PDB file of C-alpha atoms in Angstrom:
ATOM      1  CA  MET A 105     -16.884  -5.395 -26.186  1.00 48.00           C
ATOM      2  CA  SER A 106     -15.993  -9.047 -26.799  1.00 52.00           C
ATOM      3  CA  ASP A 107     -18.194 -11.412 -28.708  1.00 78.00           C
ATOM      4  CA  VAL A 108     -21.171 -12.357 -26.584  1.00 85.00           C
ATOM      5  CA  PRO A 109     -21.776 -16.137 -26.590  1.00 89.00           C
ATOM      6  CA  ALA A 110     -25.191 -17.583 -27.334  1.00 89.00           C
ATOM      7  CA  LEU A 111     -27.251 -18.608 -24.321  1.00 93.00           C
ATOM      8  CA  PRO A 112     -27.499 -20.961 -22.536  1.00 96.00           C
ATOM      9  CA  VAL A 113     -23.804 -21.577 -21.992  1.00 97.00           C
ATOM     10  CA  THR A 114     -22.019 -23.684 -19.374  1.00 97.00           C
ATOM     11  CA  PHE A 115     -18.496 -22.929 -18.206  1.00 97.00           C
ATOM     12  CA  ARG A 116     -16.614 -25.717 -16.443  1.00 95.00           C
ATOM     13  CA  PRO A 117     -12.962 -26.695 -16.061  1.00 93.00           C
ATOM     14  CA  GLY A 118     -13.012 -29.610 -18.517  1.00 91.00           C
ATOM     15  CA  ARG A 119      -9.454 -30.861 -18.090  1.00 92.00           C
ATOM     16  CA  THR A 120      -9.553 -30.575 -14.307  1.00 92.00           C
ATOM     17  CA  ARG A 121     -12.892 -32.398 -14.269  1.00 94.00           C
ATOM     18  CA  ALA A 122     -11.488 -35.208 -16.441  1.00 95.00           C
ATOM     19  CA  VAL A 123      -8.428 -35.577 -14.196  1.00 96.00           C
ATOM     20  CA  LEU A 124     -10.529 -35.647 -11.006  1.00 96.00           C
ATOM     21  CA  LEU A 125     -13.048 -38.177 -12.314  1.00 97.00           C
ATOM     22  CA  THR A 126     -10.362 -40.403 -13.840  1.00 98.00           C
ATOM     23  CA  ALA A 127      -8.397 -40.349 -10.587  1.00 98.00           C
ATOM     24  CA  GLY A 128     -11.590 -41.099  -8.651  1.00 98.00           C
ATOM     25  CA  VAL A 129     -12.393 -44.145 -10.778  1.00 98.00           C
ATOM     26  CA  ALA A 130      -8.781 -45.376 -10.593  1.00 98.00           C
ATOM     27  CA  ILE A 131      -8.651 -44.955  -6.813  1.00 98.00           C
ATOM     28  CA  PHE A 132     -12.011 -46.685  -6.353  1.00 98.00           C
ATOM     29  CA  ALA A 133     -11.012 -49.588  -8.617  1.00 98.00           C
ATOM     30  CA  THR A 134      -7.592 -50.007  -6.987  1.00 98.00           C
ATOM     31  CA  ILE A 135      -8.827 -49.957  -3.392  1.00 97.00           C
ATOM     32  CA  THR A 136     -11.735 -52.268  -4.236  1.00 97.00           C
ATOM     33  CA  ALA A 137      -9.396 -54.703  -6.009  1.00 97.00           C
ATOM     34  CA  ILE A 138      -7.049 -54.702  -3.025  1.00 96.00           C
ATOM     35  CA  ALA A 139      -9.980 -55.361  -0.683  1.00 96.00           C
ATOM     36  CA  LEU A 140     -11.114 -58.306  -2.775  1.00 95.00           C
ATOM     37  CA  LEU A 141      -7.632 -59.758  -3.303  1.00 96.00           C
ATOM     38  CA  LEU A 142      -6.412 -59.707   0.310  1.00 95.00           C
ATOM     39  CA  GLU A 143      -7.340 -63.157   1.575  1.00 93.00           C
ATOM     40  CA  LYS A 144      -6.936 -62.396   5.291  1.00 94.00           C
ATOM     41  CA  LEU A 145      -9.650 -59.708   5.315  1.00 94.00           C
ATOM     42  CA  GLY A 146     -13.046 -60.523   6.705  1.00 95.00           C
ATOM     43  CA  PRO A 147     -16.300 -59.336   5.098  1.00 95.00           C
ATOM     44  CA  GLY A 148     -16.516 -56.265   7.369  1.00 96.00           C
ATOM     45  CA  GLU A 149     -12.957 -55.238   6.588  1.00 96.00           C
ATOM     46  CA  ARG A 150     -13.550 -55.671   2.857  1.00 97.00           C
ATOM     47  CA  LEU A 151     -16.672 -53.563   3.137  1.00 97.00           C
ATOM     48  CA  SER A 152     -14.796 -50.830   5.009  1.00 97.00           C
ATOM     49  CA  PHE A 153     -12.196 -50.704   2.205  1.00 97.00           C
ATOM     50  CA  ILE A 154     -14.935 -50.375  -0.417  1.00 97.00           C
ATOM     51  CA  VAL A 155     -16.841 -47.725   1.572  1.00 98.00           C
ATOM     52  CA  THR A 156     -13.614 -45.735   1.983  1.00 98.00           C
ATOM     53  CA  ALA A 157     -12.988 -45.987  -1.758  1.00 98.00           C
ATOM     54  CA  ALA A 158     -16.538 -44.796  -2.454  1.00 98.00           C
ATOM     55  CA  LEU A 159     -16.094 -41.842  -0.092  1.00 98.00           C
ATOM     56  CA  LEU A 160     -12.843 -40.842  -1.806  1.00 98.00           C
ATOM     57  CA  PHE A 161     -14.561 -41.057  -5.188  1.00 98.00           C
ATOM     58  CA  GLY A 162     -17.455 -38.970  -3.826  1.00 97.00           C
ATOM     59  CA  VAL A 163     -15.099 -36.206  -2.669  1.00 97.00           C
ATOM     60  CA  LEU A 164     -13.381 -36.086  -6.066  1.00 97.00           C
ATOM     61  CA  ALA A 165     -16.767 -36.085  -7.832  1.00 97.00           C
ATOM     62  CA  MET A 166     -17.876 -33.111  -5.704  1.00 96.00           C
ATOM     63  CA  LEU A 167     -14.694 -31.267  -6.662  1.00 95.00           C
ATOM     64  CA  ALA A 168     -15.457 -32.056 -10.323  1.00 96.00           C
ATOM     65  CA  ARG A 169     -19.060 -30.764 -10.248  1.00 96.00           C
ATOM     66  CA  VAL A 170     -18.182 -27.065 -10.274  1.00 97.00           C
ATOM     67  CA  LYS A 171     -19.653 -25.012 -13.114  1.00 98.00           C
ATOM     68  CA  VAL A 172     -21.142 -21.677 -14.078  1.00 98.00           C
ATOM     69  CA  VAL A 173     -24.331 -21.780 -16.160  1.00 98.00           C
ATOM     70  CA  ALA A 174     -25.560 -18.627 -17.883  1.00 97.00           C
ATOM     71  CA  ASP A 175     -29.044 -18.453 -19.385  1.00 96.00           C
ATOM     72  CA  ASP A 176     -31.545 -15.765 -20.358  1.00 94.00           C
ATOM     73  CA  SER A 177     -32.623 -15.014 -16.794  1.00 94.00           C
ATOM     74  CA  GLY A 178     -29.244 -15.083 -15.030  1.00 96.00           C
ATOM     75  CA  VAL A 179     -26.318 -17.153 -13.825  1.00 97.00           C
ATOM     76  CA  THR A 180     -26.174 -20.269 -11.668  1.00 98.00           C
ATOM     77  CA  VAL A 181     -22.879 -20.796  -9.840  1.00 98.00           C
ATOM     78  CA  VAL A 182     -22.305 -24.378  -8.696  1.00 98.00           C
ATOM     79  CA  ASN A 183     -19.343 -24.669  -6.343  1.00 97.00           C
ATOM     80  CA  ILE A 184     -18.117 -27.694  -4.383  1.00 95.00           C
ATOM     81  CA  ALA A 185     -20.914 -27.823  -1.821  1.00 93.00           C
ATOM     82  CA  SER A 186     -23.188 -24.945  -2.815  1.00 96.00           C
ATOM     83  CA  ARG A 187     -25.351 -23.633  -5.621  1.00 97.00           C
ATOM     84  CA  ARG A 188     -26.412 -20.009  -6.027  1.00 98.00           C
ATOM     85  CA  ARG A 189     -28.731 -18.465  -8.576  1.00 98.00           C
ATOM     86  CA  LEU A 190     -28.073 -14.834  -9.564  1.00 97.00           C
ATOM     87  CA  ASP A 191     -30.071 -12.455 -11.724  1.00 96.00           C
ATOM     88  CA  TRP A 192     -28.004 -10.613 -14.326  1.00 96.00           C
ATOM     89  CA  ALA A 193     -28.548  -7.323 -12.490  1.00 94.00           C
ATOM     90  CA  GLU A 194     -26.916  -8.743  -9.339  1.00 96.00           C
ATOM     91  CA  ILE A 195     -23.542  -9.202 -11.062  1.00 96.00           C
ATOM     92  CA  ILE A 196     -21.531  -5.980 -11.218  1.00 95.00           C
ATOM     93  CA  GLN A 197     -18.166  -7.333 -12.377  1.00 95.00           C
ATOM     94  CA  VAL A 198     -16.375 -10.530 -13.416  1.00 96.00           C
ATOM     95  CA  ASN A 199     -12.766 -10.716 -12.137  1.00 96.00           C
ATOM     96  CA  LEU A 200      -9.945 -13.081 -13.012  1.00 95.00           C
ATOM     97  CA  ARG A 201      -6.724 -11.386 -11.969  1.00 93.00           C
ATOM     98  CA  PRO A 202      -3.267 -12.922 -12.393  1.00 91.00           C
ATOM     99  CA  GLY A 203      -2.736 -15.403  -9.571  1.00 91.00           C
ATOM    100  CA  ASP A 204      -6.452 -15.845  -8.804  1.00 93.00           C
ATOM    101  CA  PRO A 205      -7.394 -19.527  -8.389  1.00 94.00           C
ATOM    102  CA  TRP A 206     -10.791 -18.908 -10.049  1.00 96.00           C
ATOM    103  CA  VAL A 207     -13.170 -16.178 -11.174  1.00 97.00           C
ATOM    104  CA  PHE A 208     -14.760 -13.887  -8.605  1.00 98.00           C
ATOM    105  CA  LEU A 209     -18.101 -12.206  -9.225  1.00 98.00           C
ATOM    106  CA  ASN A 210     -18.567  -8.809  -7.583  1.00 97.00           C
ATOM    107  CA  LEU A 211     -22.216  -8.538  -6.619  1.00 97.00           C
ATOM    108  CA  SER A 212     -24.592  -5.610  -6.175  1.00 95.00           C
ATOM    109  CA  ASP A 213     -24.891  -6.312  -2.423  1.00 95.00           C
ATOM    110  CA  GLY A 214     -21.185  -5.502  -1.983  1.00 96.00           C
ATOM    111  CA  THR A 215     -20.028  -9.112  -1.647  1.00 97.00           C
ATOM    112  CA  SER A 216     -17.866 -11.238  -3.897  1.00 97.00           C
ATOM    113  CA  LEU A 217     -18.794 -14.770  -4.963  1.00 98.00           C
ATOM    114  CA  PRO A 218     -16.144 -17.261  -6.082  1.00 98.00           C
ATOM    115  CA  ALA A 219     -17.132 -19.059  -9.286  1.00 97.00           C
ATOM    116  CA  LEU A 220     -15.015 -22.213  -9.285  1.00 96.00           C
ATOM    117  CA  GLY A 221     -16.378 -23.271 -12.676  1.00 96.00           C
ATOM    118  CA  ILE A 222     -13.870 -20.948 -14.334  1.00 97.00           C
ATOM    119  CA  GLN A 223     -10.388 -21.694 -13.017  1.00 94.00           C
ATOM    120  CA  PRO A 224      -7.019 -21.335 -14.711  1.00 91.00           C
ATOM    121  CA  GLY A 225      -5.359 -24.328 -13.019  1.00 85.00           C
ATOM    122  CA  ILE A 226      -4.684 -26.763 -15.869  1.00 85.00           C
ATOM    123  CA  ALA A 227      -6.177 -24.790 -18.783  1.00 87.00           C
ATOM    124  CA  LYS A 228      -5.226 -21.146 -18.274  1.00 90.00           C
ATOM    125  CA  GLN A 229      -6.092 -19.915 -21.779  1.00 93.00           C
ATOM    126  CA  GLN A 230      -9.525 -21.578 -21.674  1.00 93.00           C
ATOM    127  CA  ALA A 231     -10.240 -19.969 -18.284  1.00 94.00           C
ATOM    128  CA  ILE A 232      -9.262 -16.542 -19.616  1.00 94.00           C
ATOM    129  CA  ALA A 233     -11.522 -17.016 -22.650  1.00 95.00           C
ATOM    130  CA  ASP A 234     -14.390 -18.200 -20.423  1.00 96.00           C
ATOM    131  CA  ALA A 235     -13.938 -15.252 -18.050  1.00 96.00           C
ATOM    132  CA  ARG A 236     -14.008 -12.855 -21.002  1.00 96.00           C
ATOM    133  CA  ALA A 237     -17.144 -14.493 -22.376  1.00 96.00           C
ATOM    134  CA  LEU A 238     -18.916 -14.275 -19.002  1.00 97.00           C
ATOM    135  CA  ARG A 239     -17.757 -10.658 -18.634  1.00 96.00           C
ATOM    136  CA  ALA A 240     -19.208  -9.857 -22.081  1.00 95.00           C
ATOM    137  CA  LEU A 241     -22.517 -11.451 -21.065  1.00 96.00           C
ATOM    138  CA  VAL A 242     -22.606  -9.439 -17.836  1.00 95.00           C
ATOM    139  CA  GLU A 243     -21.864  -6.221 -19.729  1.00 93.00           C
ATOM    140  CA  ALA A 244     -24.568  -6.993 -22.289  1.00 92.00           C
ATOM    141  CA  ARG A 245     -27.238  -8.116 -19.801  1.00 90.00           C
ATOM    142  CA  GLY A 246     -26.284  -6.551 -16.477  1.00 72.00           C
ATOM    143  CA  PRO A 247     -27.286  -3.224 -14.968  1.00 67.00           C
ATOM    144  CA  ARG A 248     -27.209  -0.391 -17.488  1.00 60.00           C
ATOM    145  CA  ASP A 249     -26.617   2.627 -15.273  1.00 53.00           C
ATOM    146  CA  LEU A 250     -24.407   2.322 -12.242  1.00 48.00           C
ATOM    147  CA  PRO A 251     -23.996   5.155  -9.725  1.00 47.00           C
TER     148      PRO A 251
END
C-alpha cells in the first residue's frame, strides 16, 4: 500500500485553479476598463458591461472551487455546483483511468461520483499522485470486508 497522507488533506487542481482565477481577474479588469473608457456609453450600458464581467468572473470562480477534502470522518467532494459529504465506508474504490477527465469514486450504493478536485488536465503527475494518496486513504479507512 502507498504512503497514507496525514489528515486532514485537501486535493485541488492548483495550476488549473490559478489559470482560471487569473483569467477571471484579467477578463473582469479588461471588460470593466473598456466600459469606463468608451465615452459614448451611458451609465446603464457601462453597468451592463461590468455586470457581464462579474458574471464571467463568477463562472470561472465556480470552476476553480472544485476540491476533495479528506478528514478523520470521511471525504467532502466539492464540484462546480454541488457539495457531497461521504463517510469512509461509502467509498469502495478510487478510479483515475487513462483518458479520464477526473477521479471517479465508486460508492457502496452502486453509483459513481465524479471528484473534479483531482483532474489530470494541466498537472497530470500531480493528479496521479493525489489519486494514489486518496486511494491509500480509502484502503486504510474504508470498509474492511467486502462481499
